[in-house]
mmCIF file of C-alpha atoms in Angstrom:
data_model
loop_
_atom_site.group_PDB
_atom_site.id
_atom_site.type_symbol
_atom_site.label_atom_id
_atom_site.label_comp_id
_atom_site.label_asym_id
_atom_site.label_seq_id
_atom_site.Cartn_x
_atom_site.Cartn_y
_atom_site.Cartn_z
ATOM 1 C CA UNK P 1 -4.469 -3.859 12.710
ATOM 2 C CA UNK P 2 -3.525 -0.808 10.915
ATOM 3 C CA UNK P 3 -0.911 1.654 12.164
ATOM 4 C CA UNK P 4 -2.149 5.408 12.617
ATOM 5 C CA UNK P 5 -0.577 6.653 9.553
ATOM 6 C CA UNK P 6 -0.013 10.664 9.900
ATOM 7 C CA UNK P 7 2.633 9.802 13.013
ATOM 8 C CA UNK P 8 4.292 6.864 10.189
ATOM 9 C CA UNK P 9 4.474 10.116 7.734
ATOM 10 C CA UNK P 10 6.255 12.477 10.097
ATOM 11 C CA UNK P 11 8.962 9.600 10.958
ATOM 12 C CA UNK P 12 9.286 9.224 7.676
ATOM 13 C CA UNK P 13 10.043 12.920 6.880
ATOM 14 C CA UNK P 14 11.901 13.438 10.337
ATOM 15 C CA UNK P 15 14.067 10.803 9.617
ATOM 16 C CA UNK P 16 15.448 12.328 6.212
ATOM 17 C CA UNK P 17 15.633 15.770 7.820
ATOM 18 C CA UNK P 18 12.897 17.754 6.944
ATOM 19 C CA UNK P 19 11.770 18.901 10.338
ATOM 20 C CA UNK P 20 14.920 20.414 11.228
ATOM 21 C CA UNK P 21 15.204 23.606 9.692
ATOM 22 C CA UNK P 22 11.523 24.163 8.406
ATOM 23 C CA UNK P 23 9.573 27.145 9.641
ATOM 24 C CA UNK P 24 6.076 28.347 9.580
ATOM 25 C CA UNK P 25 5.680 31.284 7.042
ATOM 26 C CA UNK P 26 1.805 31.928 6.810
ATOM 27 C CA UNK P 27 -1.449 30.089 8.228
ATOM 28 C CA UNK P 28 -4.365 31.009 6.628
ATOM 29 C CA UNK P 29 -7.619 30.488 8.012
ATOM 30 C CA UNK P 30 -10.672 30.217 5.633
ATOM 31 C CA UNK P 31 -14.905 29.286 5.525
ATOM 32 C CA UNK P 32 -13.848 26.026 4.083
ATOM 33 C CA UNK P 33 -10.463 25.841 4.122
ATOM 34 C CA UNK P 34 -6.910 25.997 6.027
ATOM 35 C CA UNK P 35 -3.373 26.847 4.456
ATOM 36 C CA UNK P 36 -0.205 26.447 5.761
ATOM 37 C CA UNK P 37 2.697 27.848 4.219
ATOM 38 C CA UNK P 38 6.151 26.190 5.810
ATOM 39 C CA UNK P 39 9.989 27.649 4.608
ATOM 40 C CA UNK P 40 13.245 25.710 4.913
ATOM 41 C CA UNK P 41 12.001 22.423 3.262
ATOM 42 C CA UNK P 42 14.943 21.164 1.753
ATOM 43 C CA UNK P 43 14.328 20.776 -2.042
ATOM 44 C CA UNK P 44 16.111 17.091 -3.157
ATOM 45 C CA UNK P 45 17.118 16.230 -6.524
ATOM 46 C CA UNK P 46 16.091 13.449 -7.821
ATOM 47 C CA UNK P 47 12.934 13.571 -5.024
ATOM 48 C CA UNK P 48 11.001 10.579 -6.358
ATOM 49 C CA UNK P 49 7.433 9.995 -4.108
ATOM 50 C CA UNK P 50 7.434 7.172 -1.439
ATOM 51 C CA UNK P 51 11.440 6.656 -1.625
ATOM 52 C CA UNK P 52 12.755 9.769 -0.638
ATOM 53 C CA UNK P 53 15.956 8.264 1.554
ATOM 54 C CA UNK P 54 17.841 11.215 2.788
ATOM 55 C CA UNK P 55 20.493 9.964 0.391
ATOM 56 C CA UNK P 56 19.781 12.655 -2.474
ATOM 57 C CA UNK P 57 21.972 15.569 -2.775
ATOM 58 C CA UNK P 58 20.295 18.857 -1.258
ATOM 59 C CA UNK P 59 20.030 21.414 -3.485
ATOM 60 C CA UNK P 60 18.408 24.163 -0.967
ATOM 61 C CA UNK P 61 15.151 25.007 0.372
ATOM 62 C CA UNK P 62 12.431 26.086 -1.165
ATOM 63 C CA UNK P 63 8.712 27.906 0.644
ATOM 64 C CA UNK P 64 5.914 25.210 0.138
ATOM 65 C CA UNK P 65 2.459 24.944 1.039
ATOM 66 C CA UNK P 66 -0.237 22.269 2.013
ATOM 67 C CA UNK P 67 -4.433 22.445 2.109
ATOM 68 C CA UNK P 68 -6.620 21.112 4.749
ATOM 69 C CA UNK P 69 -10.404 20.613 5.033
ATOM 70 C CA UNK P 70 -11.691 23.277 7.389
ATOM 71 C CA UNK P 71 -14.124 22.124 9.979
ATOM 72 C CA UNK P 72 -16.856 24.070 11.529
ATOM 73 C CA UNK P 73 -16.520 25.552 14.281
ATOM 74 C CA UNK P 74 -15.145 28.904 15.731
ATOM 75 C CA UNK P 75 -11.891 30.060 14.592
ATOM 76 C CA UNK P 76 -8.891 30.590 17.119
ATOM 77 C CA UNK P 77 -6.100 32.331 16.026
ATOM 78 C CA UNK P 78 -3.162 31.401 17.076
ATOM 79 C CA UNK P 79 0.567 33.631 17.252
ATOM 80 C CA UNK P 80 3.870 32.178 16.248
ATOM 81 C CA UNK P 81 3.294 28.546 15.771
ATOM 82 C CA UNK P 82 5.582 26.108 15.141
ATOM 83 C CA UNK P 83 6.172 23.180 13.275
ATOM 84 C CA UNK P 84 6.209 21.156 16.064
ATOM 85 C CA UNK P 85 3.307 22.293 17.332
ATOM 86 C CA UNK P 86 1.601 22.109 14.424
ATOM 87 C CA UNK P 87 2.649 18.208 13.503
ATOM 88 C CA UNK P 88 1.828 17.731 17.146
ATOM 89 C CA UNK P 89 -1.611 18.756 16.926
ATOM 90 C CA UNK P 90 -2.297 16.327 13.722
ATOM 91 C CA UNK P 91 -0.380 13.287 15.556
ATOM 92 C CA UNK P 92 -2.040 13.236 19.038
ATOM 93 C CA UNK P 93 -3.619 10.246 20.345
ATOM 94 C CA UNK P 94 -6.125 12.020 21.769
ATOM 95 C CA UNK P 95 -8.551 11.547 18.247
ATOM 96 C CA UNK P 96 -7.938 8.116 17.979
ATOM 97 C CA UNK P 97 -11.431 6.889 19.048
ATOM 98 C CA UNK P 98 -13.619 4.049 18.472
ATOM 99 C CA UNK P 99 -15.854 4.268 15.408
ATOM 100 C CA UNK P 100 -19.161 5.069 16.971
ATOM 101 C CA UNK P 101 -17.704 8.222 18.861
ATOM 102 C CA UNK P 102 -19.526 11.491 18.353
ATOM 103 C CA UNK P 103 -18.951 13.789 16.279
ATOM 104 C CA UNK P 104 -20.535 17.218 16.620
ATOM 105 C CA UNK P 105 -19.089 18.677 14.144
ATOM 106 C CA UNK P 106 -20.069 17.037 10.770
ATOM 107 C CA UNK P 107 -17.877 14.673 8.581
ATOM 108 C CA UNK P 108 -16.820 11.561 7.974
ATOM 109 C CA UNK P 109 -15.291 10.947 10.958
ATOM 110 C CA UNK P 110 -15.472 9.457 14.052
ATOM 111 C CA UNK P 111 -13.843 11.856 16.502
ATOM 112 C CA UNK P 112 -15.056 13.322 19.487
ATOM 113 C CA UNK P 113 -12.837 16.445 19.152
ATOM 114 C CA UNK P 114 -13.572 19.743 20.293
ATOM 115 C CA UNK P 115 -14.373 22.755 17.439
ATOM 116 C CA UNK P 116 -11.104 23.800 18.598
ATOM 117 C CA UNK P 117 -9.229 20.899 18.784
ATOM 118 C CA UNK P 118 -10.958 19.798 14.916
ATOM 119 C CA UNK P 119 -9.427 23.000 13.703
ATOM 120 C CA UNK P 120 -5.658 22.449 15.238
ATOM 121 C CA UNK P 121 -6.164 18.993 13.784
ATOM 122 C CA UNK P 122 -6.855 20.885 10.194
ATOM 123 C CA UNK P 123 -3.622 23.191 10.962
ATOM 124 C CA UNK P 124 -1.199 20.498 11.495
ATOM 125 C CA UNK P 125 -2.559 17.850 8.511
ATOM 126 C CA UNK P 126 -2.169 21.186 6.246
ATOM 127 C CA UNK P 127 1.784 21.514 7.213
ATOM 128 C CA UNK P 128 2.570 17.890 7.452
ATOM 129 C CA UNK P 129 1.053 18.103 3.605
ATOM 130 C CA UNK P 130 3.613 21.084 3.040
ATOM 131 C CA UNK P 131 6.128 19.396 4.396
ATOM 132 C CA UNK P 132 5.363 16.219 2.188
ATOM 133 C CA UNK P 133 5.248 18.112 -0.950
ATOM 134 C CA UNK P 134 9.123 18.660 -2.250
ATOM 135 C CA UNK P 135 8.747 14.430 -1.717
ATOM 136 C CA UNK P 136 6.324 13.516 -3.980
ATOM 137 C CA UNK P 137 6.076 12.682 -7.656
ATOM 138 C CA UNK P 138 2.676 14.052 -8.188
ATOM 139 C CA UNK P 139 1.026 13.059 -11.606
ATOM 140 C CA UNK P 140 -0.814 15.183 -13.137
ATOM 141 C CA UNK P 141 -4.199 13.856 -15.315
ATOM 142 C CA UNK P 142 -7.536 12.506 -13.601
ATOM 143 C CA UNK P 143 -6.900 9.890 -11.374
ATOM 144 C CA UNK P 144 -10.692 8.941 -11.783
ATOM 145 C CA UNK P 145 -9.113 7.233 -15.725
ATOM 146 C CA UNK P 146 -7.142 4.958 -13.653
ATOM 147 C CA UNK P 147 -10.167 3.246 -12.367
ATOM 148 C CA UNK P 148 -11.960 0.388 -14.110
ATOM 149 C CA UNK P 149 -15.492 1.631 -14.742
ATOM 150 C CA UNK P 150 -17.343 -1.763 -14.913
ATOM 151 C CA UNK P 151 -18.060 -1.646 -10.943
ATOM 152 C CA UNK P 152 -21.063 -3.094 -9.349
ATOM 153 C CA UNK P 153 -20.842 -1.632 -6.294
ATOM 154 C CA UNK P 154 -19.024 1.761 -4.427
ATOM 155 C CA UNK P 155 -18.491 3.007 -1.310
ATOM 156 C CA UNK P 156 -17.580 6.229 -0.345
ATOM 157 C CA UNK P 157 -16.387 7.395 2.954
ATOM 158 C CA UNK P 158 -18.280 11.036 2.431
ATOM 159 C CA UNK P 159 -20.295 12.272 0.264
ATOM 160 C CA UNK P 160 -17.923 12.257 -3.069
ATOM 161 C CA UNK P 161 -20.145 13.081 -5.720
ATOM 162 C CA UNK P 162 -17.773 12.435 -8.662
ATOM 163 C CA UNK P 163 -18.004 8.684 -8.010
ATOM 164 C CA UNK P 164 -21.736 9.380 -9.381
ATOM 165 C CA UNK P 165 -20.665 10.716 -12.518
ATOM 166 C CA UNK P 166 -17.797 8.050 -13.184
ATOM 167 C CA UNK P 167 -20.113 4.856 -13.233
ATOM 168 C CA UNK P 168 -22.777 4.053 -14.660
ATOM 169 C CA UNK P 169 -25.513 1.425 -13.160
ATOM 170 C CA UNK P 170 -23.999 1.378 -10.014
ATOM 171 C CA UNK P 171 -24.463 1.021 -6.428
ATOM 172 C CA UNK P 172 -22.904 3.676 -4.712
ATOM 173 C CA UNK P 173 -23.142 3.414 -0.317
ATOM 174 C CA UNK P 174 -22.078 6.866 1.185
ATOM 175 C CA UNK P 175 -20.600 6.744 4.734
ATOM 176 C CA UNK P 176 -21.378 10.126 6.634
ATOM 177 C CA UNK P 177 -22.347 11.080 10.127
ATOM 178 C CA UNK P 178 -24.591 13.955 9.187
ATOM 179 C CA UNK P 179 -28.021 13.634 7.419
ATOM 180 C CA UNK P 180 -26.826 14.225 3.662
ATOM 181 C CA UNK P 181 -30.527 14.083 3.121
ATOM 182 C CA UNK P 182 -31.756 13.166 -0.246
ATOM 183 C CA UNK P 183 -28.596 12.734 -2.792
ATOM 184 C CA UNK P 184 -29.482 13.702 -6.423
ATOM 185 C CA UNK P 185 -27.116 10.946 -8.844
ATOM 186 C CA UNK P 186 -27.570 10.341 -12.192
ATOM 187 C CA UNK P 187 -30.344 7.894 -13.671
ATOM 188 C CA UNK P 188 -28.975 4.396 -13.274
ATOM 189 C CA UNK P 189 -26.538 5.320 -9.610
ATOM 190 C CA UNK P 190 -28.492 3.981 -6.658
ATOM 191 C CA UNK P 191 -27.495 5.521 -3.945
ATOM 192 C CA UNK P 192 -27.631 4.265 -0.192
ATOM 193 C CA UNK P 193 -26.531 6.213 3.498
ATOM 194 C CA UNK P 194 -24.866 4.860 6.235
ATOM 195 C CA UNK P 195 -23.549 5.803 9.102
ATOM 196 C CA UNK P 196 -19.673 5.270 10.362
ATOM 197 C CA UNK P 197 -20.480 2.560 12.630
ATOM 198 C CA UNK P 198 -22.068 0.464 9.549
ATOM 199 C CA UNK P 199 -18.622 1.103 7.934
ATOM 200 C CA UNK P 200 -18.289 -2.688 7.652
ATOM 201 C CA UNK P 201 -22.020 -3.274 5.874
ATOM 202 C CA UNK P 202 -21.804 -0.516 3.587
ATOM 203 C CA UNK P 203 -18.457 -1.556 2.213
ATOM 204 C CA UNK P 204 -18.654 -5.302 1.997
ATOM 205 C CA UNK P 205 -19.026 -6.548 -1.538
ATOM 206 C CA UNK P 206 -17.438 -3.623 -3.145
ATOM 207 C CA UNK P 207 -15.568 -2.846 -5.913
ATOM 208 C CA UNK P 208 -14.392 0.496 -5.497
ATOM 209 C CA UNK P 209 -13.783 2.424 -1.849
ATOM 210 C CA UNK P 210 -13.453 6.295 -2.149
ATOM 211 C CA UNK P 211 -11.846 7.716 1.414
ATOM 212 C CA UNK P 212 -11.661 11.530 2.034
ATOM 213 C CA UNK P 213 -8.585 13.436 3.096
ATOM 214 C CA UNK P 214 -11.235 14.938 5.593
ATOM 215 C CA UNK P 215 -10.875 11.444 7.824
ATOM 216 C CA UNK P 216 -7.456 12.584 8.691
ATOM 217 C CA UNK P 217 -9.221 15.246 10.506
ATOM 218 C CA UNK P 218 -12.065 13.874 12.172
ATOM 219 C CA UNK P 219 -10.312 10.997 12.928
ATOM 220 C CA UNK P 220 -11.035 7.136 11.924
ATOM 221 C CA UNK P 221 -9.398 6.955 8.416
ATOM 222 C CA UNK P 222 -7.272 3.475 9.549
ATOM 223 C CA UNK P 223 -10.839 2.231 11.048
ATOM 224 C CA UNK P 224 -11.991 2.964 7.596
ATOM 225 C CA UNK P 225 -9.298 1.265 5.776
ATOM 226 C CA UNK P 226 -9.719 -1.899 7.747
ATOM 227 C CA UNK P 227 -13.358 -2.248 7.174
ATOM 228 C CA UNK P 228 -12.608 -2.161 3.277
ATOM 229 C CA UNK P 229 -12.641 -5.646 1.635
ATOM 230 C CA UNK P 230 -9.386 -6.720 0.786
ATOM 231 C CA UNK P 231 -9.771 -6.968 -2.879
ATOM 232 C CA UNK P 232 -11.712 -3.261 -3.297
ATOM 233 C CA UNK P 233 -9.185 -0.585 -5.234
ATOM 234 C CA UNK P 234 -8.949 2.000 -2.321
ATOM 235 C CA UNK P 235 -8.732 5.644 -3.485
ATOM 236 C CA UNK P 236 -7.898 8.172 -0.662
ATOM 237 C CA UNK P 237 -9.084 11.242 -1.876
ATOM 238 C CA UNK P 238 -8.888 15.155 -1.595
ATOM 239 C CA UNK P 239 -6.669 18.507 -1.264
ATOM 240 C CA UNK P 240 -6.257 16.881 3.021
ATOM 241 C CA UNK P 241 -4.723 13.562 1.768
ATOM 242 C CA UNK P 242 -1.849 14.970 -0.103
ATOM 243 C CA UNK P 243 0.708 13.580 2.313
ATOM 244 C CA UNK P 244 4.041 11.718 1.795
ATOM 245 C CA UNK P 245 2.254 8.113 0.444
ATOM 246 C CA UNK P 246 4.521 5.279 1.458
ATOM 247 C CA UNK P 247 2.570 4.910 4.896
ATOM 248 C CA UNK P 248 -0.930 5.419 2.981
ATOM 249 C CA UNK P 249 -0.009 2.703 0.447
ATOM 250 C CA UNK P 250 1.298 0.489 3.430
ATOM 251 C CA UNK P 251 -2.004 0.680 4.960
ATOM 252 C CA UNK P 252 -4.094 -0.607 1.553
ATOM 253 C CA UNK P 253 -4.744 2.131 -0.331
ATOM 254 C CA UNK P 254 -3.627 2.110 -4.156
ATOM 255 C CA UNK P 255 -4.211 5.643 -5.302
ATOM 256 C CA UNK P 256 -4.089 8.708 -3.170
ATOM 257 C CA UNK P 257 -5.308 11.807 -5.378
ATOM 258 C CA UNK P 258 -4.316 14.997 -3.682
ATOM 259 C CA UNK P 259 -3.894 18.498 -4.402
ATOM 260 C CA UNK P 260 -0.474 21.072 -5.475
ATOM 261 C CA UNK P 261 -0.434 24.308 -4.816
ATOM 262 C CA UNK P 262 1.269 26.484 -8.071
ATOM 263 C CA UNK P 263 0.070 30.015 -6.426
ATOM 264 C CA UNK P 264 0.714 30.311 -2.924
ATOM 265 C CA UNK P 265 -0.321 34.023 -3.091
ATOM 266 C CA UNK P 266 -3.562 33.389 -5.265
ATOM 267 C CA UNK P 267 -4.321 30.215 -3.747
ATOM 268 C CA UNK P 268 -3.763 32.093 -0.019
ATOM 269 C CA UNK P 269 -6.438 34.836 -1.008
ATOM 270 C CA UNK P 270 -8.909 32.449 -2.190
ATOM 271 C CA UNK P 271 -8.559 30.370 1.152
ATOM 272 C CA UNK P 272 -8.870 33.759 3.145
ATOM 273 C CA UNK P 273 -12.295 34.445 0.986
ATOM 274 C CA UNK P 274 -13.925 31.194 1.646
ATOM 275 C CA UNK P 275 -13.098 29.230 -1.641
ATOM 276 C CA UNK P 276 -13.280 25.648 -1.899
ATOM 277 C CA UNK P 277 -13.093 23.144 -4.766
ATOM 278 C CA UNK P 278 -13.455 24.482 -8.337
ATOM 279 C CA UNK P 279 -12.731 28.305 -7.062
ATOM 280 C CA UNK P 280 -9.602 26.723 -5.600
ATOM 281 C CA UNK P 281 -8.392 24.743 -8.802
ATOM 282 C CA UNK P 282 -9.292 27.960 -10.922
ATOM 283 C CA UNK P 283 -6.961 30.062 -8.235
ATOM 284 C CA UNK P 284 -3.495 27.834 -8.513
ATOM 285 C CA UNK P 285 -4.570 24.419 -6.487
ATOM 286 C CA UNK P 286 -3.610 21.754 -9.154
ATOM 287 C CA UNK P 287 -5.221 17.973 -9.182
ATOM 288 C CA UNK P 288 -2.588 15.383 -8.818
ATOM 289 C CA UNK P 289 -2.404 11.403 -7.779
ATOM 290 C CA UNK P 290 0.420 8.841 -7.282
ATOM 291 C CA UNK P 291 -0.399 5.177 -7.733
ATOM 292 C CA UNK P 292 0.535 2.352 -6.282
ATOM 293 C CA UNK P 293 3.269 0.251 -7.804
ATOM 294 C CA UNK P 294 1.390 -1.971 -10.064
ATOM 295 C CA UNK P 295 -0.451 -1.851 -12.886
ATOM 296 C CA UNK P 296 -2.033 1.994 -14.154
ATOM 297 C CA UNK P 297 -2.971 1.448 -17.808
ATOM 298 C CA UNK P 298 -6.216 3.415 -18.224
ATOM 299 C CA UNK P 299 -7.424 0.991 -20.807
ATOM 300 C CA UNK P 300 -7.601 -1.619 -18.726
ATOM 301 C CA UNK P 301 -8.228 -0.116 -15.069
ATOM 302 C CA UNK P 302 -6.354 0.042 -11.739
ATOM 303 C CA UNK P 303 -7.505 -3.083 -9.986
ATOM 304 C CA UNK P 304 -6.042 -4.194 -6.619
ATOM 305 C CA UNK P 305 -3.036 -6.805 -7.088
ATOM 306 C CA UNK P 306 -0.637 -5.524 -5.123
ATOM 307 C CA UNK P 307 1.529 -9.303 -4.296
ATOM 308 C CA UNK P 308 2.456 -9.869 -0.803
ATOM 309 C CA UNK P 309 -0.848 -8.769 0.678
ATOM 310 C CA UNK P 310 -1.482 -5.755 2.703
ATOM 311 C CA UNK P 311 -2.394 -4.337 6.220
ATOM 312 C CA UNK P 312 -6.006 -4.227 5.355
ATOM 313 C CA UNK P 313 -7.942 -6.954 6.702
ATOM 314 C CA UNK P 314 -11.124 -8.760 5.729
ATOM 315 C CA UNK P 315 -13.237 -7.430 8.677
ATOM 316 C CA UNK P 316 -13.224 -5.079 11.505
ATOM 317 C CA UNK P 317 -14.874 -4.381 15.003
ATOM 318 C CA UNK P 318 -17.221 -2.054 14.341
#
C-alpha cells in the first residue's frame, strides 16, 4: 500500500522549518489555472532536491511561487488565507476515495469533491509547490529525452498528448473520467480510453506510465501508482506535480517533470487572463524534471532499476 504522498511532503518540509515563518503573498485565481505566491521561505545553500536536511546554513528568505491545475467549477474567493489553511485543504482525508468515486467535475481523478472543495484542493497543492521550490534541484532540458523511445505500449493517466508525438508505433491507453471523444495521434499511435476504475487493465503490460499533477487534485494519484506494473518507468507529470520529490520517488515514480516560475509578475497576469500551457511557458513558467537516482543517459533511456524495490505493487483493488 502506498502512503498519501502530499501529507509525506509537508512533514518533510515542516520538519526542516519551512512552515514556520512562510506567509501567503498573492493567490491568483485563473480559467485554467491557480497561483500561489508564499514569502518567508527560507532560501538554503547548498539546497540539493530530495535531501534537503535542515542542516544547510540559511541564507534568508526569498518570495516563491507554485502552479496548480484549476478545476471547473465556480470560483470562491477567499480573504487572508493562510498557510495552514492552505496545506490543510491539499492534505485532508476527506478526497481520499475509492477509485470508482464520482467525479463531477472532469479529470483524472477519482474524487467526489465538491466544485468548491476541488478548487481549495488546487489552492493548497499550488503553495505546498511554492513551498517545495527553494528545495529542489530542478533540471532544465526535456525530460521526454530521458525516456527510451522503443516502447510497445503507454499509459497515460489523462489525456497527455505529447506521449503521441514521442513514440512511434505505439499503443498508447488514456485513463480519463470524461468522454475525451475521438483522440487525433499520429499515423502509427493507437490509441485506446479507459476509465479510472480499469486503471489496472489499461496499464498492465506497459512500458511507459505518464501520471498528471492534476491527480493530486482530484484525488487517486497513489491508487494510480499502485495499479502501475512494477517494471513501467513512471513519469509524474505537469506544472501541479512540482512538489518536494523524495515522497513521489518513494512511492515508484522515477521522473517527476514539473514547472518553475522565473516571472512571478508576468506569470501572475497570465494566470489572471486564463493562460495555460504554451501561453504560460512563453510568460516566465519554465519546464523542469528531477530524476530518480539511477541511470539518465539519453542515449540509452531511463528505464526502471531502481535496487531495493519500491512501494508500487504488482496489482491493485480496483
Amino acid at each position: 500500500m502506498i502512503e498519501p504522498i502530499l501529507p509525506a511532503v509537508v512533514d518533510r518540509l515542516r520538519s526542516i522549518g519551512t512552515l514556520e515563518a512562510a506567509t501567503v503573498e498573492d493567490v491568483t485565481i485563473g480559467d485554467a489555472a491557480v497561483m500561489v505566491e508564499v514569502g518567508g521561505v527560507a532560501a538554503r545553500s547548498g539546497a540539493k532536491a530530495r535531501a534537503a536536511t535542515g542542516s544547510e546554513a540559511t541564507r534568508g528568505s526569498q518570495p516563491t511561487a507554485g502552479l496548480a491545475h484549476r478545476p471547473s467549477g465556480p470560483t470562491r474567493p477567499e480573504d487572508d488565507l493562510d498557510i495552514d489553511t492552505l496545506v490543510g485543504w491539499a492534505t485532508r482525508t476527506s478526497r481520499e476515495s475509492s477509485i470508482d468515486g464520482q467525479d463531477r467535475h472532469g479529470g483524472a481523478g477519482d474524487g467526489a469533491t465538491s466544485a468548491d472543495g476541488l478548487l481549495e484542493n488546487a489552492l493548497g497543492v499550488a503553495a505546498i509547490n511554492a513551498l517545495s521550490a527553494p528545495y529542489i534541484d530542478w533540471q532544465t532540458g526535456d525530460p521526454m529525452a530521458l525516456l527510451d523511445p522503443s516502447v510497445d505500449t503507454i499509459a497515460t493517466v489523462g489525456l497527455f498528448r505529447p506521449a503521441f508525438r514521442k513514440f512511434d508505433d505505439v499503443d498508447v491507453r488514456v485513463i480519463e473520467r470524461t468522454d475525451v471523444g475521438s483522440v487525433t495521434a499520429p499515423a502509427g499511435v493507437r490509441v485506446a480510453t479507459f476509465q479510472p476504475d480499469a486503471a489496472s487493465a489499461a496499464m498492465a503490460g506497459a512500458d511507459v506510465v505518464f501520471v498528471t499533477g492534476s491527480t493530486f487534485v482530484y484525488g487517486g494519484l497513489e491508487r494510480y501508482l499502485a495499479a502501475a506494473p512494477a517494471a513501467a518507468t513512471v513519469v509524474l507529470i505537469g506544472a501541479t506535480a512540482s512538489v518536494l520529490p523524495d515522497p513521489v520517488f518513494d512511492a515508484g515514480v522515477d521522473v517527476v517533470a514539473g514547472a518553475s516560475v522565473a516571472d512571478r509578475a508576468r506569470v501572475r497576469e497570465a494566470v489572471a487572463s486564463g493562460a495555460c500551457g504554451t501561453d504560460l511557458h512563453d510568460a516566465g513558467v519554465r519546464k523542469v524534471y528531477v530524476a530518480a537516482d539511477r541511470s539518465t543517459d539519453p542515449s540509452q533511456g531511463l528505464t526502471h532499476t531502481r535496487s531495493g524495490g519500491s512501494n508500487r505493487d504488482e496489482t491493485t483493488d480496483d
